[in-house]
Short mmCIF file of C-alpha atoms in Angstrom, two decimals:
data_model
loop_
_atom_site.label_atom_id
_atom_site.label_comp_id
_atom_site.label_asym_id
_atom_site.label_seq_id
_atom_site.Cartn_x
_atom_site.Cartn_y
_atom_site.Cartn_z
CA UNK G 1 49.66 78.59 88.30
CA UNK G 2 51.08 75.65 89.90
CA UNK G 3 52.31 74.99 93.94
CA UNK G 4 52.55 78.26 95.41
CA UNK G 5 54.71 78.36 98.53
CA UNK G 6 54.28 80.94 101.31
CA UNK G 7 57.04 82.00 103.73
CA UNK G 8 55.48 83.81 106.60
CA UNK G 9 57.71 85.94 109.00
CA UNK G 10 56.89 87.86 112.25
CA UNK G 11 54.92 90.55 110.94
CA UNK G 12 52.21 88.24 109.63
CA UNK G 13 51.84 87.55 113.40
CA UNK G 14 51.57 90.50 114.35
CA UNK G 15 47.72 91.01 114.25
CA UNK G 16 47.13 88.11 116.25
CA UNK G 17 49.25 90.10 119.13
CA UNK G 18 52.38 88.71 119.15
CA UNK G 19 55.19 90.61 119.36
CA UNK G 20 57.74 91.72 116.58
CA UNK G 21 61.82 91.44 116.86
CA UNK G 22 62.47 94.61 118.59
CA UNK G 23 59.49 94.07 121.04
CA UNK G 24 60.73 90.81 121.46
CA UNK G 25 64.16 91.63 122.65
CA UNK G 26 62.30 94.07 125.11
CA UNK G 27 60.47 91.42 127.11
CA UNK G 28 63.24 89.17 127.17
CA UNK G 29 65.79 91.40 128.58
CA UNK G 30 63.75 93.28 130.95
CA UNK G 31 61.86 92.63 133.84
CA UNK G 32 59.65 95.80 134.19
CA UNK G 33 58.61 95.26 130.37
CA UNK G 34 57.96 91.19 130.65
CA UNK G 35 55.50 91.75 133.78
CA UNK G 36 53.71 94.65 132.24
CA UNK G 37 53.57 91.95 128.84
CA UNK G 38 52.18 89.46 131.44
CA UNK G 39 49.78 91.46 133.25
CA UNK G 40 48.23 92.44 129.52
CA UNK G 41 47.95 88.49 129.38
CA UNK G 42 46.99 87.50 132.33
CA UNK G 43 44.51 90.52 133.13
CA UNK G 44 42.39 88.67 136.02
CA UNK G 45 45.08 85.91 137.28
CA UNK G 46 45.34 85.75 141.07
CA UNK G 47 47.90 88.00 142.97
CA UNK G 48 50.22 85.22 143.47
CA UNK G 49 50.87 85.11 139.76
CA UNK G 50 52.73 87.81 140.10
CA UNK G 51 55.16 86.45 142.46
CA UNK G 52 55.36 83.52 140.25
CA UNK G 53 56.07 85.40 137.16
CA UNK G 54 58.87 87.41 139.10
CA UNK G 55 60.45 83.87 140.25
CA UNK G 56 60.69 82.86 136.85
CA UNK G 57 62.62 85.50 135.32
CA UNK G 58 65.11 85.54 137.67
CA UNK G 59 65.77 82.36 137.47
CA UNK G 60 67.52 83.27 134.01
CA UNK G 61 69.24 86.55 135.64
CA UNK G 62 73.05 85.63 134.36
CA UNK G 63 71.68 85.03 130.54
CA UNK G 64 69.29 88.04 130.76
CA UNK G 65 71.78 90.27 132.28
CA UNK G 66 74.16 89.44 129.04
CA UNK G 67 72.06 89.02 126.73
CA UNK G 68 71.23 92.94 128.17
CA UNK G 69 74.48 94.56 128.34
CA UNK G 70 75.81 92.42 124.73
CA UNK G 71 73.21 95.23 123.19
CA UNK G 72 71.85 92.31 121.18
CA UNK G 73 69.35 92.86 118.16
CA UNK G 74 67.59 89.90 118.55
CA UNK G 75 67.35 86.43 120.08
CA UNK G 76 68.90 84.86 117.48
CA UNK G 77 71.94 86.95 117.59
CA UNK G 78 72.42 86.32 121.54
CA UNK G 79 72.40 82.92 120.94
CA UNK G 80 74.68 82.29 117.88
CA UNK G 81 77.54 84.47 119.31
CA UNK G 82 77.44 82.81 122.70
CA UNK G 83 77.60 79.40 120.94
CA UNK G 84 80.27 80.99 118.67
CA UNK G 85 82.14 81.64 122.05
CA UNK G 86 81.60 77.81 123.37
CA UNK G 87 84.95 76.37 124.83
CA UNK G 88 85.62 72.89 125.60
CA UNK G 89 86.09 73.70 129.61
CA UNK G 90 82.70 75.73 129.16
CA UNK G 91 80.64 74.52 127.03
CA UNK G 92 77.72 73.39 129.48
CA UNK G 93 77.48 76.89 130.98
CA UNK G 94 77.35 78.53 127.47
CA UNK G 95 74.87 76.28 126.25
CA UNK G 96 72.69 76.81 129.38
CA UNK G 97 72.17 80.61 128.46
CA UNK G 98 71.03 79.45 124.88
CA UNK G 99 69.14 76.79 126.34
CA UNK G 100 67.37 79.49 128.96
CA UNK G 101 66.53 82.03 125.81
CA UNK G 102 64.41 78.88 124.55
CA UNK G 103 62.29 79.25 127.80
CA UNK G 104 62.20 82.69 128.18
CA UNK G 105 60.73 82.56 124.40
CA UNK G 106 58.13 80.10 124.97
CA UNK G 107 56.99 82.31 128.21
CA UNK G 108 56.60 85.35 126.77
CA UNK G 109 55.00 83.83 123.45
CA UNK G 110 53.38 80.98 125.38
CA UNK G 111 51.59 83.95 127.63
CA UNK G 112 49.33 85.21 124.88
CA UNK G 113 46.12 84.09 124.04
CA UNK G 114 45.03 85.60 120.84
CA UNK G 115 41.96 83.88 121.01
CA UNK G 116 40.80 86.64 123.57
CA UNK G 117 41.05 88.91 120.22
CA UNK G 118 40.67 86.67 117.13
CA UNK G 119 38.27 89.47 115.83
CA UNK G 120 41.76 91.12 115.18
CA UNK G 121 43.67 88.27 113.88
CA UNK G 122 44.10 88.01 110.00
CA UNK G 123 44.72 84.39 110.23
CA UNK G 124 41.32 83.48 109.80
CA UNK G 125 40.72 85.41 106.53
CA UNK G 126 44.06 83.32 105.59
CA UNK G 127 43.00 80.04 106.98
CA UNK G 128 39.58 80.89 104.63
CA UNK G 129 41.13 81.06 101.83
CA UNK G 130 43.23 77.57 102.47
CA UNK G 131 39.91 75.88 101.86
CA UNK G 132 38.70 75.01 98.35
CA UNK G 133 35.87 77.40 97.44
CA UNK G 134 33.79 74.71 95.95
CA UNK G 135 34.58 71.89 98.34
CA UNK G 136 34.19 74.19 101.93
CA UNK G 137 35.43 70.98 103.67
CA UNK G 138 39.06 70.39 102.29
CA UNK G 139 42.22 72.09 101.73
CA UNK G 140 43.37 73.62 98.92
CA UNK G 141 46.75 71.26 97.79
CA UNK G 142 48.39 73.97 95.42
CA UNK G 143 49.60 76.21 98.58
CA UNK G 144 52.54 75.10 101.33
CA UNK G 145 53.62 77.38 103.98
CA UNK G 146 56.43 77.74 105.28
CA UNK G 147 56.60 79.44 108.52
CA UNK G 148 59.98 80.64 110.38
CA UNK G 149 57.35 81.89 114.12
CA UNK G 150 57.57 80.12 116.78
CA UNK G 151 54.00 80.69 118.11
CA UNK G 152 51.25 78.04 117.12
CA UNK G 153 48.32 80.16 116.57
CA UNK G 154 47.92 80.00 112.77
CA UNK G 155 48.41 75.86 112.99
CA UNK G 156 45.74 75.63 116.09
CA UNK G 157 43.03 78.10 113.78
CA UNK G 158 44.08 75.69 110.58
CA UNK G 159 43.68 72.76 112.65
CA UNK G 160 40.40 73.69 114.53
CA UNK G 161 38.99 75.34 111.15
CA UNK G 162 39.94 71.63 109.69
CA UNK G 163 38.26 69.30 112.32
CA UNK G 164 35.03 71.75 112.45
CA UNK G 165 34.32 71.38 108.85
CA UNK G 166 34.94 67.61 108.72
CA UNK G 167 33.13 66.06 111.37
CA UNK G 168 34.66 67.30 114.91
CA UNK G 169 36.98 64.63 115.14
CA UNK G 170 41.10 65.27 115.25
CA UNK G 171 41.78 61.64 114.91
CA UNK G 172 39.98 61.26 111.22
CA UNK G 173 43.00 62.10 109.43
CA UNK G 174 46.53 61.86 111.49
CA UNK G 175 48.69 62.31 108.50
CA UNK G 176 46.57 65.56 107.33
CA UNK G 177 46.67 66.95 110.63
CA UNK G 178 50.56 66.42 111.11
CA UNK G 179 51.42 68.08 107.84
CA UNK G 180 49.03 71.09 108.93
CA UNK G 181 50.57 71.19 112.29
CA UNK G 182 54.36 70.76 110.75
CA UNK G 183 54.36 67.38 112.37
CA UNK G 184 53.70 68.09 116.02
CA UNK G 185 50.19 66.74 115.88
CA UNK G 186 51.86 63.51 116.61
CA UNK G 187 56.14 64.06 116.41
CA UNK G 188 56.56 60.40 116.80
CA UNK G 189 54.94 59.79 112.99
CA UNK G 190 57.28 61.23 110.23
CA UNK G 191 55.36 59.64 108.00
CA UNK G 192 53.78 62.42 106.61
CA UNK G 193 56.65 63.84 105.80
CA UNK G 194 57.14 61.09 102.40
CA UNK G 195 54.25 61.37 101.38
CA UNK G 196 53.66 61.93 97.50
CA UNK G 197 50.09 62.71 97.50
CA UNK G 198 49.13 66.92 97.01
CA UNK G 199 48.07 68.34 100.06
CA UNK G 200 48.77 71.24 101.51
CA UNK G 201 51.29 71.60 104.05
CA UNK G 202 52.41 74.08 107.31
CA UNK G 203 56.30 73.33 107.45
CA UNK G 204 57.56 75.12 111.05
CA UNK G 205 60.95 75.37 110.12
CA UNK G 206 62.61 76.63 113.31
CA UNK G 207 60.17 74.93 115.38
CA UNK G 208 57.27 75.84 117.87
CA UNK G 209 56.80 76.81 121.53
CA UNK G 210 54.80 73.87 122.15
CA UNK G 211 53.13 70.60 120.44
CA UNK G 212 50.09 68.58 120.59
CA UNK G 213 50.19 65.31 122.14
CA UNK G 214 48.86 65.96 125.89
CA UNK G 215 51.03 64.60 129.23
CA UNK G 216 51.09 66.23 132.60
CA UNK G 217 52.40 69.32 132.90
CA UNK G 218 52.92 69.65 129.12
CA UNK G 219 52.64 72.77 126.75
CA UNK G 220 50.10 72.20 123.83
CA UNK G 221 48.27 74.49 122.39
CA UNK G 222 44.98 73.97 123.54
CA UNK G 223 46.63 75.07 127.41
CA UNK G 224 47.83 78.32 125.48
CA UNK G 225 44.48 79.05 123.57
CA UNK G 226 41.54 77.59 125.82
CA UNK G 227 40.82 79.76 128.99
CA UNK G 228 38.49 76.63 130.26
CA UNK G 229 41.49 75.04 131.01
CA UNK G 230 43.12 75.48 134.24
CA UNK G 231 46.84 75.81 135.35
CA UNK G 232 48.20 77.51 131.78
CA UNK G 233 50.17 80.44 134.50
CA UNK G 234 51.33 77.28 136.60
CA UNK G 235 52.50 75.34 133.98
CA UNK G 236 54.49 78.02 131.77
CA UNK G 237 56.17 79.31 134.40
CA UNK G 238 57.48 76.20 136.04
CA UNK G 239 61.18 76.98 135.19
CA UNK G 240 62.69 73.91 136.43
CA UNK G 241 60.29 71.07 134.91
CA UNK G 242 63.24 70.25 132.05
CA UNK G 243 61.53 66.56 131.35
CA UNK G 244 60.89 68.38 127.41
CA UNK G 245 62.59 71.57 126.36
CA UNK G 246 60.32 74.00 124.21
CA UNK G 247 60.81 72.30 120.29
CA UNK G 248 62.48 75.93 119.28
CA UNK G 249 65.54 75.37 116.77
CA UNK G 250 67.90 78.74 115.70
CA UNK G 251 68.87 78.61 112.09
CA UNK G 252 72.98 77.70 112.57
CA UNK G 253 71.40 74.55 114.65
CA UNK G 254 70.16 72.83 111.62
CA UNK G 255 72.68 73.26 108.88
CA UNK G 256 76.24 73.67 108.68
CA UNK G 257 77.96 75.50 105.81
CA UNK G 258 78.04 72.69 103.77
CA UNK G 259 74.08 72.58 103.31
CA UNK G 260 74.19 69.07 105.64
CA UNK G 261 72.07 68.51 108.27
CA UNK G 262 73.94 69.11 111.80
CA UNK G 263 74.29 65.76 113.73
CA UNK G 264 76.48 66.44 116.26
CA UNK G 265 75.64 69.10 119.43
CA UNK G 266 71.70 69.24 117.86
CA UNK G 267 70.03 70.45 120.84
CA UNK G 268 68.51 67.63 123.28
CA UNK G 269 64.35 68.41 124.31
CA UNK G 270 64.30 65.47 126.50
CA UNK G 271 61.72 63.15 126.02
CA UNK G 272 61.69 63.86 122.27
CA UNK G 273 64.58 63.85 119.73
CA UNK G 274 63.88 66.13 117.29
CA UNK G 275 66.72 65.39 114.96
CA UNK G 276 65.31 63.53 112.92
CA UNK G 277 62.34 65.20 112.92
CA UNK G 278 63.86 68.20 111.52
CA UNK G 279 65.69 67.10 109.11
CA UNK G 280 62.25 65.24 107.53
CA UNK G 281 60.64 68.54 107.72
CA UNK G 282 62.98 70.60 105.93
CA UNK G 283 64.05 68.19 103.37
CA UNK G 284 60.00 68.29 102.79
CA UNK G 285 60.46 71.91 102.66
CA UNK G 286 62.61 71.71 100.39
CA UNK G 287 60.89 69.88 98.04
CA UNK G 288 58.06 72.15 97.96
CA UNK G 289 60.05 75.07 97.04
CA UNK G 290 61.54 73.10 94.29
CA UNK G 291 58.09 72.34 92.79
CA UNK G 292 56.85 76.33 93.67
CA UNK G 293 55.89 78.50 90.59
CA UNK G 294 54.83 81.32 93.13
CA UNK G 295 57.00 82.31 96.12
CA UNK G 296 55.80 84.92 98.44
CA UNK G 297 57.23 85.98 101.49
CA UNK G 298 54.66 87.71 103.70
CA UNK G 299 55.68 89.72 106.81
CA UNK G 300 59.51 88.90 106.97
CA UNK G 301 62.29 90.25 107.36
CA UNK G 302 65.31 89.21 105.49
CA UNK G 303 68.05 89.39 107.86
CA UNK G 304 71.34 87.03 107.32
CA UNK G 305 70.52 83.94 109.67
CA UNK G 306 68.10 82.97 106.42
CA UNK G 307 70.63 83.05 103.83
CA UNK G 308 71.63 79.54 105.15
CA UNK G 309 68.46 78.34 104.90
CA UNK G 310 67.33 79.61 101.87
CA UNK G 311 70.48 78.43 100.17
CA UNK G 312 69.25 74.90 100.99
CA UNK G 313 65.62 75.37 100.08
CA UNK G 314 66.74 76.83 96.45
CA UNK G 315 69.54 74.93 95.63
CA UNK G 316 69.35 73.61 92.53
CA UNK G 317 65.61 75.00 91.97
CA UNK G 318 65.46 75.02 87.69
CA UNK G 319 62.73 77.43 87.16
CA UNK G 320 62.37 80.82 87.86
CA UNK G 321 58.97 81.27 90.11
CA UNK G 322 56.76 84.52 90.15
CA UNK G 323 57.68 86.42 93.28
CA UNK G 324 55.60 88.51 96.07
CA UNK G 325 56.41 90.36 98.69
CA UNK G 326 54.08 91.77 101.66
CA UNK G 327 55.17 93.83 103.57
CA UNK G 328 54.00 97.29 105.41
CA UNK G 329 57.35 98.60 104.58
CA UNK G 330 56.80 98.54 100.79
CA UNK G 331 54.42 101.88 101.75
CA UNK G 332 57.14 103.61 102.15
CA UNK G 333 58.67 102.76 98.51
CA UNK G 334 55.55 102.78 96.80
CA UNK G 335 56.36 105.36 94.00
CA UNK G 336 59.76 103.82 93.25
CA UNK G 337 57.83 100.33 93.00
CA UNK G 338 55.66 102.00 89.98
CA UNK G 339 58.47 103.09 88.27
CA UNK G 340 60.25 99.64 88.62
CA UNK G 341 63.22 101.08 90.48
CA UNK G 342 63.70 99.40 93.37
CA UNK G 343 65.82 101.07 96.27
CA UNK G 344 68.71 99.14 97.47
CA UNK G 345 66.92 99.40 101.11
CA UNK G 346 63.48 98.16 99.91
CA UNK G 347 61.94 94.88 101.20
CA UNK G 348 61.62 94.04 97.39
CA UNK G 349 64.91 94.46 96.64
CA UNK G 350 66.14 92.65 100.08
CA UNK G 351 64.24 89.75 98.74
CA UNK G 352 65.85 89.71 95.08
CA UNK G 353 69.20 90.68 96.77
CA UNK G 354 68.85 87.39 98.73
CA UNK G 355 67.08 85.22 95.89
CA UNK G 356 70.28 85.97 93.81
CA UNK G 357 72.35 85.21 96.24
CA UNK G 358 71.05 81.77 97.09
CA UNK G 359 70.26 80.45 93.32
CA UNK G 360 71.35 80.71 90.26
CA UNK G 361 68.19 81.33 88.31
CA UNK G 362 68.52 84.01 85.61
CA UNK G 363 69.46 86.28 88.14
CA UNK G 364 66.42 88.51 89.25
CA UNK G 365 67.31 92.15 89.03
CA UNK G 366 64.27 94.22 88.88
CA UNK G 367 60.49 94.22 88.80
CA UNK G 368 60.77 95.96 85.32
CA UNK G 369 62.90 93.67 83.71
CA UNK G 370 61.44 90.75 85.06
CA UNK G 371 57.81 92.18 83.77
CA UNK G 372 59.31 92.49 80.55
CA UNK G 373 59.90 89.06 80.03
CA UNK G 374 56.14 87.79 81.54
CA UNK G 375 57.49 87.60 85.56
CA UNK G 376 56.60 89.80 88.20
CA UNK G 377 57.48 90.88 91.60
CA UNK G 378 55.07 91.82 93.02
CA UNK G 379 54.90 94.19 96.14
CA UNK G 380 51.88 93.70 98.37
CA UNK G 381 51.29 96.20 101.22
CA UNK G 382 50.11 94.16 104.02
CA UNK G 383 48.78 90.73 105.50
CA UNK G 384 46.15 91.59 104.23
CA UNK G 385 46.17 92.57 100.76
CA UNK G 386 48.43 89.36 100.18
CA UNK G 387 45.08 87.42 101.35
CA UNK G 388 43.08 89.29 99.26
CA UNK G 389 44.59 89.49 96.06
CA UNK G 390 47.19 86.29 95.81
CA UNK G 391 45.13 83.73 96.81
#
C-alpha cells in the first residue's frame, strides 16, 4: 500500500473533549451554556474570571443574537449566508459578525485543556502509530493528514511526541516541525510546503485557533495546553486585542467556484497574511491526495461546504484509492454494511455519494461491487478501531 491520506473531522476530536457541531452552536449562541462550558474549563480560576468571561461575550451580543434567532446549524452556515448578504454600503458591519464568530470559536475551543484528561484522548494511540515501529524516533512518511478542526491538540501531542523522542529540542528540524504543525510552527517559512522529500504531513486546511511562534499577548498552544503558564483566562478573553485575528478560514473563503484560489476579500489576521499561506498548504494537500492509494475519512461529517473542497483535492486524481470510513454512526447500519447494501443515509454511502460527485474515477457505487473487483470500503466503527486496524 502506498501514501495513505487521512481526513479527520470533529468526531475524531471528540475524546480529547472538544465539542461536536451541535454542541458547538450551543456555546456560541448562548450565554448560560458558554459559562457553564467555561466553568468546566476553568474549574479553580479566580472569581473575577467570571466577570471577565461575561464581558467577553457580550461584546459580540448583535452577531450572537442573529446568529441565535437565524436558527443556524452551524458556524459555518452563519457565516456564509451573512457574507452571502454583504452589500457595498454594508459590507464592514457584515463582515464584523463573521469576523466576531472567529473569536467566539477560538474562546470556546481555546478554553479547553485536554491535557487535564489526555488519559481519555485517542490521539496518543494515533500519534503512536505515526511513528515507525522499528525506528521509535521518526515518522512514518506513507501517512498525511488532513485535518478540517480548528483546535491544535493532535499537532501539539505530534509535535511534543516528536521533540521527546529526538533529543528535546523544537529547533532540530524546522521544516519537519512545520509540516507536522500545517505550517504554523513558523508561518513565515512556506518552504516546507515544496518540498519533494516523503515525510509525513498534518495539512490544517481551514486553519487553527492559534499558532506557535510566541509574542506578548499571543495564542500558541503551549498557553492553551500548559497550566504552568500564567494569564491563558486573561489572554483569551481580551476581546479587543485585534493586532492578529485567530488563523480560522471557512471553506467559501478559500476557493471560488472555479477551483481558484480567492484573492480578493481573503480575510486580513493582522500581523500575518495568510494568503499565501493557504494557498501553499492546500495545493500541498492536494498533491497528497493525488498520490493517496488509501483515503479514510475518520470522524466527519460530510455536509456540503466540503464538496468545494474536495472537488479541488480530487480533481483529476487517475486512480481509484481503497476507501475507509470511521464513524460511530456506521453502528447503526452495521447489518446493511455485511450485506453490501448501503442505505442512502449511511456515512458510507455519504462518502461515495460525495467521492462521485467530485471525481470521475470509475464511479464508486457500492462496497460489494467495489469488493468484487479487489477494492473495498471499508466501514470502521470508531476512532478507535480506525487506529487499530488501518494503520
Amino acid at each position: 500500500m502506498g501514501k495513505h491520506v487521512i481526513f479527520l473531522g470533529a468526531g475524531a476530536s471528540k475524546s480529547s473533549g472538544y465539542p461536536l457541531a451541535n454542541e458547538l452552536r450551543l456555546l456560541l449562541s448562548s450565554e448560560r451554556h458558554f459559562l457553564d462550558w467555561l466553568k468546566e474549563c476553568f474549574p479553580n480560576a479566580p472569581e473575577g474570571t467570571a466577570l471577565v468571561d461575561t464581558e467577553y461575550f457580550r461584546s459580540f451580543e448583535s452577531s450572537i443574537d442573529l446568529f441565535r434567532r437565524g436558527g443556524f446549524a452551524s458556524v459555518d452556515e452563519f457565516c456564509r449566508c451573512i457574507s452571502d448578504q454583504r452589500k457595498p454600503d454594508d459590507s464592514q458591519r457584515e463582515l464584523d459578525h463573521v469576523e466576531n464568530m472567529r473569536w467566539l470559536t477560538r474562546a470556546v475551543l481555546g478554553a479547553l485543556n485536554p491535557e487535564n484528561k489526555f488519559e481519555d484522548s485517542e490521539y496518543y494511540s494515533f500519534v503512536q502509530k505515526l511513528f515507525k515501529p522499528d525506528s521509535l524516533a521518526t515518522l512514518r512518511d506513507d501517512i498525511s493528514i488532513l485535518s478540517f478542526n480548528y483546535d491544535p491538540y493532535l499537532e501539539f501531542v505530534l509535535l511534543e511526541a516528536w521533540v521527546a523522542r529526538n533529543g528535546g529540542s523544537y529547533s532540530a528540524d524546522p521544516s519537519l516541525a512545520n509540516s507536522i504543525t500545517g505550517g504554523f510552527f513558523n508561518p513565515q517559512d512556506l518552504s516546507w510546503t515544496q518540498s519533494d522529500q516523503p515525510r509525513l504531513y498534518l495539512l490544517k486546511l481551514h486553519g487553527s485557533i492559534c499558532e506557535y511562534p510566541v509574542g506578548e499577548r499571543l495564542i500558541t498552544p503551549h498557553l492553551l495546553f500548559d497550566d504552568t503558564r500564567k494569564g491563558k483566562a486573561g489572554t483569551l478573553f481580551d476581546a479587543r486585542d485585534r493586532r492578529r485575528a485567530p488563523p480560522i478560514i471557512f471553506p467559501w473563503e478559500i476557493l471560488d467556484d472555479k477551483l481558484s484560489f480567492r484573492d480578493k476579500d481573503f480575510p486580513n489576521h493582522g500581523a500575518q497574511n495568510y494568503k499565501i499561506f493557504f494557498h501553499k498548504v492546500w495545493e500541498r494537500a492536494r498533491k497528497e491526495v493525488q498520490a493517496a492509494e488509501k483515503v479514510s475519512f475518520v470522524g466527519l461529517s460530510m455536509h456540503g461546504f466540503l464538496k468545494l473542497g474536495f472537488r479541488y483535492l480530487f480533481k483529476e486524481k487517475s486512480n481509484r484509492p481503497q476507501v475507509v470510513v470511521a464513524n460511530k454512526l456506521n453502528k447503526n447500519f452495521r447489518e446493511s454494511y455485511r450485506t453490501g447494501q448501503f442505505l442512502p443515509n449511511s456515512p458510507c454511502q455519504q462518502v461515495i455519494d460525495l467521492l462521485n460527485e467530485v471525481t470521475d474515477i470509475n464511479r464508486i457505487t457500492s462496497a460489494g461491487q467495489l469488493m468484487n473487483q479487489g477494492h473495498h470500503v471499508i466501514a470502521r466503527y470508531s476512532f478507535e478501531d480506525f487506529i487499530k486496524n488501518e494503520l
